[in-house]
PDB file of C-alpha atoms in Angstrom:
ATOM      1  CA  UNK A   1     -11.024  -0.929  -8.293  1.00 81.00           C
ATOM      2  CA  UNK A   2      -9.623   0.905  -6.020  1.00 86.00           C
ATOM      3  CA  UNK A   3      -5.936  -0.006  -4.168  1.00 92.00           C
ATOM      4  CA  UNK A   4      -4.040   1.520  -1.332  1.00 95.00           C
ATOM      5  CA  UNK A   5      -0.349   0.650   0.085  1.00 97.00           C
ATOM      6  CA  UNK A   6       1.228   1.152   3.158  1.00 97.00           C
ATOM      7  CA  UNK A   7       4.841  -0.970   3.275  1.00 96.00           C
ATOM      8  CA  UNK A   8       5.566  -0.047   6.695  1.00 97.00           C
ATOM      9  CA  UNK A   9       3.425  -1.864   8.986  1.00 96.00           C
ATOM     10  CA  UNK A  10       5.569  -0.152  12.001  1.00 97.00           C
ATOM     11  CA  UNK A  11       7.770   2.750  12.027  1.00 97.00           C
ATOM     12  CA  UNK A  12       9.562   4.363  15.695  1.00 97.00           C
ATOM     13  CA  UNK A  13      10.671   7.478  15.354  1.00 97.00           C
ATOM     14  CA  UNK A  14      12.134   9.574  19.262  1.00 97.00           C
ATOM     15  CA  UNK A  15      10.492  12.358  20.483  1.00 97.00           C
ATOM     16  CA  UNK A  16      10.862  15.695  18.690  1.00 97.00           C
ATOM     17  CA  UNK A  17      12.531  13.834  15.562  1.00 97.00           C
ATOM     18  CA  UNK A  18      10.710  13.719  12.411  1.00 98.00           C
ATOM     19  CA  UNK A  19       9.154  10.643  10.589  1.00 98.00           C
ATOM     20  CA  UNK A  20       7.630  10.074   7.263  1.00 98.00           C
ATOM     21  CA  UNK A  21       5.146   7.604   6.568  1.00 98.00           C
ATOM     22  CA  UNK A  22       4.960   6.126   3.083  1.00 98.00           C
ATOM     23  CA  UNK A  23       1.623   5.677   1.014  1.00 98.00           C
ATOM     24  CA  UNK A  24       1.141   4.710  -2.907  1.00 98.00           C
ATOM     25  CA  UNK A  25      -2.436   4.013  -4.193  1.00 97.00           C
ATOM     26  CA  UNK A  26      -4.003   3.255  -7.663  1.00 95.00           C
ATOM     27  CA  UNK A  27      -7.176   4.244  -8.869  1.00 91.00           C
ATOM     28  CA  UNK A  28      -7.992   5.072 -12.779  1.00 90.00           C
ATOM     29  CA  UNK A  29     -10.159   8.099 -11.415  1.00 87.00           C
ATOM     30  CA  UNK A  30      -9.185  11.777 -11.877  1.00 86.00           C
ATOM     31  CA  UNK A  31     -11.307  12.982  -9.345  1.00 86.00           C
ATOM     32  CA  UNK A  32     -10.462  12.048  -5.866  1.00 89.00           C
ATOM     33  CA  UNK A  33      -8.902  12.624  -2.313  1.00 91.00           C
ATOM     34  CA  UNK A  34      -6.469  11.508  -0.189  1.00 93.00           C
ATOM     35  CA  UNK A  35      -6.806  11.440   3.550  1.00 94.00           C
ATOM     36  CA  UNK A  36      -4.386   9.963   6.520  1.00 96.00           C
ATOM     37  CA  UNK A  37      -6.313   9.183   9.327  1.00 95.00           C
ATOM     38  CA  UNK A  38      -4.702   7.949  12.742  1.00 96.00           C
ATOM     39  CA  UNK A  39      -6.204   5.720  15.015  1.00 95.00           C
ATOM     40  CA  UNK A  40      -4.936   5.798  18.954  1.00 94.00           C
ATOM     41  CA  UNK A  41      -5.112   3.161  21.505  1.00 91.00           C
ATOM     42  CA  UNK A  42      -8.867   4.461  21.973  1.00 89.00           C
ATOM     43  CA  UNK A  43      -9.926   3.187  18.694  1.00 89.00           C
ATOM     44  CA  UNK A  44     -11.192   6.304  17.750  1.00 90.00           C
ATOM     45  CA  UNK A  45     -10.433   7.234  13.836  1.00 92.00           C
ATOM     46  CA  UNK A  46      -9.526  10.732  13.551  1.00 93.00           C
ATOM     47  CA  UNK A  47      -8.806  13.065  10.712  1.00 92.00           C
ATOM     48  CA  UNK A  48      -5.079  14.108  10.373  1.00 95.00           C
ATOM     49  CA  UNK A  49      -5.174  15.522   6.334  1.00 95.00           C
ATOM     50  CA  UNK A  50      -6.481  15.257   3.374  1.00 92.00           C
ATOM     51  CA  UNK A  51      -5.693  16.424  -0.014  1.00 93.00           C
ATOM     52  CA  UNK A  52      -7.657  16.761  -2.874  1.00 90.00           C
ATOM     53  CA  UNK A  53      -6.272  15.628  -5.459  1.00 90.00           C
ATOM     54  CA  UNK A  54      -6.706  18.383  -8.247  1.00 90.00           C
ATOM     55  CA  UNK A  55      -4.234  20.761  -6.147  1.00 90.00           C
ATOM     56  CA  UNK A  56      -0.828  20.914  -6.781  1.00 88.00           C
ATOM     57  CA  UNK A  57       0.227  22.266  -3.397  1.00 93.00           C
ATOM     58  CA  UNK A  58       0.543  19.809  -0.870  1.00 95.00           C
ATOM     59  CA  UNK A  59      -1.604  20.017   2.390  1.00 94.00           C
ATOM     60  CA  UNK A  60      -0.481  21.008   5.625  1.00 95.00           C
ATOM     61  CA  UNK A  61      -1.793  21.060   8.840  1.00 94.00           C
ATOM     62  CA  UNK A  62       0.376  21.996  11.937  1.00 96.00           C
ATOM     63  CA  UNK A  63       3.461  19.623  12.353  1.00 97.00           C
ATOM     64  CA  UNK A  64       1.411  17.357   9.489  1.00 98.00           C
ATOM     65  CA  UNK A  65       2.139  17.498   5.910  1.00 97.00           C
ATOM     66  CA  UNK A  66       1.838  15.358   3.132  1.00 97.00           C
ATOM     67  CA  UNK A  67       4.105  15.114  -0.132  1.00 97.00           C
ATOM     68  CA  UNK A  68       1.905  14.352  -3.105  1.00 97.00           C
ATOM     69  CA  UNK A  69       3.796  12.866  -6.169  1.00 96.00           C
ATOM     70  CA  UNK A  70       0.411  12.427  -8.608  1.00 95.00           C
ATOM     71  CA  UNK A  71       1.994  11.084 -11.242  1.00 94.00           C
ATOM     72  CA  UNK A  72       3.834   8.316  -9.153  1.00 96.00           C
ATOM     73  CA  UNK A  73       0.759   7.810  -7.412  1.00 96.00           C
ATOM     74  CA  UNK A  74       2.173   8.730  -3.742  1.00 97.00           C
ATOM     75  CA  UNK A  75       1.241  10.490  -0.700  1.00 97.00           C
ATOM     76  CA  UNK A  76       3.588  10.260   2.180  1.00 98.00           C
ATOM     77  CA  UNK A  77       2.870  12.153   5.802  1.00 98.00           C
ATOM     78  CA  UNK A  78       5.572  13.951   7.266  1.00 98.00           C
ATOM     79  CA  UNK A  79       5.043  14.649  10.865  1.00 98.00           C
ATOM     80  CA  UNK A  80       7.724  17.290  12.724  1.00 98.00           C
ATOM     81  CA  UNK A  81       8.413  17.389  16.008  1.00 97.00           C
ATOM     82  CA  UNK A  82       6.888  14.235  17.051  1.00 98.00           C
ATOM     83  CA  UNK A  83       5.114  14.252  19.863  1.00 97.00           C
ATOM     84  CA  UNK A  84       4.124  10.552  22.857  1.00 96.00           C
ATOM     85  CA  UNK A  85       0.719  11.921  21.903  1.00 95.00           C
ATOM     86  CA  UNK A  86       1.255  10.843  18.106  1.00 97.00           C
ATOM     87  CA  UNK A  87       1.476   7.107  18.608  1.00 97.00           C
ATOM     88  CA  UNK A  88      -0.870   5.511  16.759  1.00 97.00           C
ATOM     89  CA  UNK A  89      -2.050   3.581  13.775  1.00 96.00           C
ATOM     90  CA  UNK A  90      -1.867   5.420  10.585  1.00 98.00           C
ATOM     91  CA  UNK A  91      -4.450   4.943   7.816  1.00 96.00           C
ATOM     92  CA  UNK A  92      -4.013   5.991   4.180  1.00 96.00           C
ATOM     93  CA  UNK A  93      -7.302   6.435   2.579  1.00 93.00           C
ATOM     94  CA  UNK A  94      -8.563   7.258  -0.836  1.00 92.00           C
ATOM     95  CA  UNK A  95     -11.927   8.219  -1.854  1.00 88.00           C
ATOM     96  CA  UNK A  96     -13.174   9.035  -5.197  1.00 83.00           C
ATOM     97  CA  UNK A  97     -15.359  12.255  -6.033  1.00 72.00           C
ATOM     98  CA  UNK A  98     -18.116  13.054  -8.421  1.00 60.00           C
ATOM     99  CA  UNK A  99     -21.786  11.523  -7.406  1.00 49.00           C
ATOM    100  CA  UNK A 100     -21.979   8.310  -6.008  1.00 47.00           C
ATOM    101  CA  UNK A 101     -19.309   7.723  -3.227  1.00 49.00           C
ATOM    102  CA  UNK A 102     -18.107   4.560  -2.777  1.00 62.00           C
ATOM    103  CA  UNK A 103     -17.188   4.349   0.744  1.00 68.00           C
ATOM    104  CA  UNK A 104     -13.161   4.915   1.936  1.00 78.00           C
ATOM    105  CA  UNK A 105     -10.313   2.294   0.297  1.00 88.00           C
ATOM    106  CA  UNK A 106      -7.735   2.248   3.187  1.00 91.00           C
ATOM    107  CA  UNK A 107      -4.258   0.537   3.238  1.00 94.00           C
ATOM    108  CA  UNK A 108      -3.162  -1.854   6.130  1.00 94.00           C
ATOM    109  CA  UNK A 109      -1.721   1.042   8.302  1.00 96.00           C
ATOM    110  CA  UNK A 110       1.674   1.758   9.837  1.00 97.00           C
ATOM    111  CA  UNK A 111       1.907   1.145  13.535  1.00 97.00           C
ATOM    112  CA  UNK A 112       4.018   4.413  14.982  1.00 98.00           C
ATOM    113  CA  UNK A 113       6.015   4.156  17.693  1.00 98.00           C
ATOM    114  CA  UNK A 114       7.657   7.120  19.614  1.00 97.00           C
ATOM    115  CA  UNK A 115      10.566   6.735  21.955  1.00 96.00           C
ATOM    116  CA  UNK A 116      10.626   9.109  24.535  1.00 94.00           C
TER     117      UNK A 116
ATOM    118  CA  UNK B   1     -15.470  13.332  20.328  1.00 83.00           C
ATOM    119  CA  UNK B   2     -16.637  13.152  16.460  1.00 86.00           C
ATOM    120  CA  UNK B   3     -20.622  13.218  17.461  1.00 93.00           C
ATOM    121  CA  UNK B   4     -20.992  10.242  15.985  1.00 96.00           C
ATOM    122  CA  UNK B   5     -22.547   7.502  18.662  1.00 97.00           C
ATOM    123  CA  UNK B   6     -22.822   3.471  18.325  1.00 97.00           C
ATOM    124  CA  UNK B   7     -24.583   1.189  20.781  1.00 97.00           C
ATOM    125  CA  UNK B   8     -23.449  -1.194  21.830  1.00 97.00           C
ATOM    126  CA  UNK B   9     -19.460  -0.633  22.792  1.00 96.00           C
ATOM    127  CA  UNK B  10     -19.408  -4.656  23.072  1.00 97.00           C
ATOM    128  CA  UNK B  11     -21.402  -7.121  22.126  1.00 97.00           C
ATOM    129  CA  UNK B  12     -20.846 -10.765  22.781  1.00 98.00           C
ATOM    130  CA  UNK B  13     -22.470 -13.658  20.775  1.00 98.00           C
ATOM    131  CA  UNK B  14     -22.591 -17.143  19.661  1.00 98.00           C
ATOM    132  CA  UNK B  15     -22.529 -18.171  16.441  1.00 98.00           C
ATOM    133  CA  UNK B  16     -25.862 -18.342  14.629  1.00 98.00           C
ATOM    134  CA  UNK B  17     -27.151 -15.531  16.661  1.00 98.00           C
ATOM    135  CA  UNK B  18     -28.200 -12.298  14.923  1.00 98.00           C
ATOM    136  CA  UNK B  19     -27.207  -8.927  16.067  1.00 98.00           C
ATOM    137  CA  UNK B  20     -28.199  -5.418  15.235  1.00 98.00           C
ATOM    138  CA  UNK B  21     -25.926  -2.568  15.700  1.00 98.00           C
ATOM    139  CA  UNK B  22     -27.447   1.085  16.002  1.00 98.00           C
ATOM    140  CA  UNK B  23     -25.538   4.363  14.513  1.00 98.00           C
ATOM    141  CA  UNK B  24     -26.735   8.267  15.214  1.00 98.00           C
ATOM    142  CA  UNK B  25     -24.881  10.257  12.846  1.00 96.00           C
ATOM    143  CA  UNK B  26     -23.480  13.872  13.416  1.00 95.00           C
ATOM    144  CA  UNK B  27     -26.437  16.353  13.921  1.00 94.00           C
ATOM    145  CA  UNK B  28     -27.024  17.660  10.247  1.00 90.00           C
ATOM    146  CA  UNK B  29     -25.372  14.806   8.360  1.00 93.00           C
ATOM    147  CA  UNK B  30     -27.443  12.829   5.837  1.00 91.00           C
ATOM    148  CA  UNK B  31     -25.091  10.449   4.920  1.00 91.00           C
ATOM    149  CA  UNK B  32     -24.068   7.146   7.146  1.00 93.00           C
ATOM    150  CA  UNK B  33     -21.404   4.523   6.176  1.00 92.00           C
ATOM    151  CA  UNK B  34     -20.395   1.302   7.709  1.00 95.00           C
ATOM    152  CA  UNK B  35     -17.161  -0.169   7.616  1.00 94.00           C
ATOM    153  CA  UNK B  36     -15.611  -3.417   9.411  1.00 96.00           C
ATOM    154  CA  UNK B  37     -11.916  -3.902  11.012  1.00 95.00           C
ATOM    155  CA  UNK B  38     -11.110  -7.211  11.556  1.00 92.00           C
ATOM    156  CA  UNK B  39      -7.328  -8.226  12.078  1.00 84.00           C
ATOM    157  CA  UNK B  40      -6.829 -10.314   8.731  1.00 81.00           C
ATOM    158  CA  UNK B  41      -9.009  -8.267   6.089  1.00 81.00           C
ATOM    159  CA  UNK B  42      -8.041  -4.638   7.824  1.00 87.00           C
ATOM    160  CA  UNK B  43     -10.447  -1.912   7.521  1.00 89.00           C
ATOM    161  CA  UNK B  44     -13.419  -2.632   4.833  1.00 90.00           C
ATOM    162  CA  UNK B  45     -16.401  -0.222   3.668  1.00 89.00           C
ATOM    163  CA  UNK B  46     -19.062  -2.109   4.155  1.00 93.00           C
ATOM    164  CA  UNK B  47     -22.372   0.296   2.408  1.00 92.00           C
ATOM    165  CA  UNK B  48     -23.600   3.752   2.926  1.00 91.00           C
ATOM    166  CA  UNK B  49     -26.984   5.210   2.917  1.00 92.00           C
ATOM    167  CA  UNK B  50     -27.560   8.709   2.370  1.00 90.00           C
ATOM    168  CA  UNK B  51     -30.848  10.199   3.518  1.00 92.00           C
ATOM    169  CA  UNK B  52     -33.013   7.199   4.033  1.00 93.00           C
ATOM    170  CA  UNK B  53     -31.560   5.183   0.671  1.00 92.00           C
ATOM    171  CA  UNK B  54     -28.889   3.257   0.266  1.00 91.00           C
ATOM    172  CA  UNK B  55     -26.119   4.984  -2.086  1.00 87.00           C
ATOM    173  CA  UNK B  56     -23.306   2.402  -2.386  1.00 86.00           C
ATOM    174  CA  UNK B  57     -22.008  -1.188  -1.383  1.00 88.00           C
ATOM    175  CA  UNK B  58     -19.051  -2.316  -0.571  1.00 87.00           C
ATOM    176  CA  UNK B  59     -17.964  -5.876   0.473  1.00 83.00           C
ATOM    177  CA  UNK B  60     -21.090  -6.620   2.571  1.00 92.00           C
ATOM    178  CA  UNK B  61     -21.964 -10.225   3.012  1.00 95.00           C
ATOM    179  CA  UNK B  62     -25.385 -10.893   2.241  1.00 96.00           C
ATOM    180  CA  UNK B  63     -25.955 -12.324   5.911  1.00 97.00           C
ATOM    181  CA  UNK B  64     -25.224  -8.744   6.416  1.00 97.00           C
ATOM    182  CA  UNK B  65     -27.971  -6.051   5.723  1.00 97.00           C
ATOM    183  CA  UNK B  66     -28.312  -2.324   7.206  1.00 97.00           C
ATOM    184  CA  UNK B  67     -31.132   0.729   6.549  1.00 97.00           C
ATOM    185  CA  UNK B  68     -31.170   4.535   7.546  1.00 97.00           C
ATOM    186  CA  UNK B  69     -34.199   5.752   9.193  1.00 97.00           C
ATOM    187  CA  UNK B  70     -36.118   8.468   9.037  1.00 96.00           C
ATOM    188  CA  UNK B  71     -34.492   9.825  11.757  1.00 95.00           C
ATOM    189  CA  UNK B  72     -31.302   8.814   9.776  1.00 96.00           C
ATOM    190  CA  UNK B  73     -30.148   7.027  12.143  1.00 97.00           C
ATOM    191  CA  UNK B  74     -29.089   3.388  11.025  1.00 98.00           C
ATOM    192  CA  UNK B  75     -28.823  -0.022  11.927  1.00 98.00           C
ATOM    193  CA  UNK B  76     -26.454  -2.892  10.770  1.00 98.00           C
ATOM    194  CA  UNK B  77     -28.317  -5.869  11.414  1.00 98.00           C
ATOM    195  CA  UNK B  78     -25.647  -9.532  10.883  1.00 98.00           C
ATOM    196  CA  UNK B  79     -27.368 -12.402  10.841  1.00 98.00           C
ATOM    197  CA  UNK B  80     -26.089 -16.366  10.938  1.00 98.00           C
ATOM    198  CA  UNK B  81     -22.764 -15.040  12.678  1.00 98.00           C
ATOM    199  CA  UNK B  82     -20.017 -16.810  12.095  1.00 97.00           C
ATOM    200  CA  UNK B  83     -16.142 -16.791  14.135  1.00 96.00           C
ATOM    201  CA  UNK B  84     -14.644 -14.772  11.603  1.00 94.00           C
ATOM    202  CA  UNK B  85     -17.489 -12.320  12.059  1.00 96.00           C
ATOM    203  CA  UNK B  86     -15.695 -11.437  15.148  1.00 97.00           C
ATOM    204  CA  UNK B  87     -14.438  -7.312  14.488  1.00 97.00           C
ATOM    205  CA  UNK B  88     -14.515  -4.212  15.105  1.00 96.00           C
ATOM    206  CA  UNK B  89     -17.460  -2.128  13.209  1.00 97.00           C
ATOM    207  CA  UNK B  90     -17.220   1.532  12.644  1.00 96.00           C
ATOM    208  CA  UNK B  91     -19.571   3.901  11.893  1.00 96.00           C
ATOM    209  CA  UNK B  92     -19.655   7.110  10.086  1.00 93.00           C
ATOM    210  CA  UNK B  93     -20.894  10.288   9.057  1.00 93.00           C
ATOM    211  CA  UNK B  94     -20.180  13.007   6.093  1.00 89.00           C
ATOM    212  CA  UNK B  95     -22.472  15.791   5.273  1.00 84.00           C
ATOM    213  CA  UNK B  96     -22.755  14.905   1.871  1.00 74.00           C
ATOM    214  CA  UNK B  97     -23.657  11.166   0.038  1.00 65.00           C
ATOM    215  CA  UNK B  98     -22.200  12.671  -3.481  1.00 61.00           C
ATOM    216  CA  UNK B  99     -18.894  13.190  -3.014  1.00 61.00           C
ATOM    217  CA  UNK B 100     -15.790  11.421  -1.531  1.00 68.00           C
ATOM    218  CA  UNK B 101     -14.796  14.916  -0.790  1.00 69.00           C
ATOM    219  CA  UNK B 102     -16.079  15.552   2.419  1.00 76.00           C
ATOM    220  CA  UNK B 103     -14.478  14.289   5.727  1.00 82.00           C
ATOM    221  CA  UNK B 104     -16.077  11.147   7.336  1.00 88.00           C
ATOM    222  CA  UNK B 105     -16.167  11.312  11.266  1.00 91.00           C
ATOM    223  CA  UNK B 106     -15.842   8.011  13.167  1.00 93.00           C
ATOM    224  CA  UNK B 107     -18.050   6.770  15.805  1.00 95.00           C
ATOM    225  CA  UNK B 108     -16.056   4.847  18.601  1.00 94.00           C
ATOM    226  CA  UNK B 109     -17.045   1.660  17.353  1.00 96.00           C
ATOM    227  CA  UNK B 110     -18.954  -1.750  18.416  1.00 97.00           C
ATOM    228  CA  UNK B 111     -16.560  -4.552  18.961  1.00 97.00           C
ATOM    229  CA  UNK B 112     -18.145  -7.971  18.365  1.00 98.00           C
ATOM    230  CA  UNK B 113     -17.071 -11.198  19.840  1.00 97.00           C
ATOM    231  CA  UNK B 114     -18.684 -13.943  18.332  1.00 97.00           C
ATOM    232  CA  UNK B 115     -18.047 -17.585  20.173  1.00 97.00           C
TER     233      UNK B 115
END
């Protein structure tokens, strides 16, 4: 089975500053990915990055990046420049490869906060 | 907006009832999953069907029982409902059924209140 950790349930970080959100997981797979996903106020679940888990070089994507530490097992989002538009409920998620997908494992989430 | 729709937004019930929730997937994708946030187990995968047949289960009660369409849209059906029940049920679409790989878009949700 798959298992996914996020210790921070809430993190505040001001406006413009940069925060880092912590994630470890388990799984006894070598094929999978690694996604944060952030949830707003709307409920809505949207895509922030992924990483697959067979590259080296960590993901980016606009003020979003991700350090991925395979051997420890951890994949932490780094957002720059944070932005009142960022606040929301962050999601690590892993999901396994190969045939036969087994749905999304998320952790609890971190609640972000950003003081204006 | 992901493309992904759900009907009902709310839905408001008494226990014992039975409800069905309906999913359209993105245009093009063949594979729908269900998944249930609820404030004390978080967000669960619930099962996924992938072009009419159902590919994998998660922790789905077995009050709880869903199929794809033709169409491939899908329906969650929850039977004998219960308090705890109560959530918020997601919906979602990738293009493929065989591989974690792809992204997953998120409908908006149906948020069930069961009394």
């Amino acid at each position: 089975a798959q298992t996914v950790t996020q210790s921070q349930p809430e993190m505040s970080v001001q406006e413009a500053e940069t925060v880092t959100l912590s994630c470890t997981y388990d799984t006894s797979e070598s094929d999978y990915y690694l996604f944060w996903y952030k949830q707003p106020p709307s409920r809505q679940m949207i895509l922030v990055i992924r990483q697959e888990a067979y590259k080296q070089q960590n993901a980016t994507e606009n003020r979003f990046s991700v350090n991925f530490q395979k051997a420890a097992k951890s994949f932490s989002l780094k957002i720059s420049d944070s932005q009142l538009g960022d606040a929301a409920m962050y999601f690590c998620i892993l999901s396994l490869g190969g045939g036969g997908a087994d749905g999304l494992t998320f952790g609890k989430g971190t609640h972000l906060i950003i003081q204006p | 907006d992901s493309g992904v729709t759900q009907t009902p937004k709310h839905l408001i019930t008494a226990t014992g009832q039975r409800v069905t929730l309906r999913c359209s997937p993105r245009s093009g994708d063949l594979s729908v999953y269900w998944y249930q946030q609820s404030l004390d187990q978080g967000l669960q995968f619930l099962i996924q069907y992938y072009n009419g047949e159902e590919r994998a289960k998660g922790n789905i009660l077995e009050r709880f029982s869903a199929q794809q369409f033709p169409d491939l849209h899908s329906e969650l059906n929850l039977s004998s409902l219960e308090l705890g029940d109560s959530a918020l049920y997601f919906c979602a679409s990738s293009a493929s059924g065989a591989s974690g790989a792809y992204e997953q878009y998120f409908g908006p949700g149906t948020r069930l209140t069961v009394t």
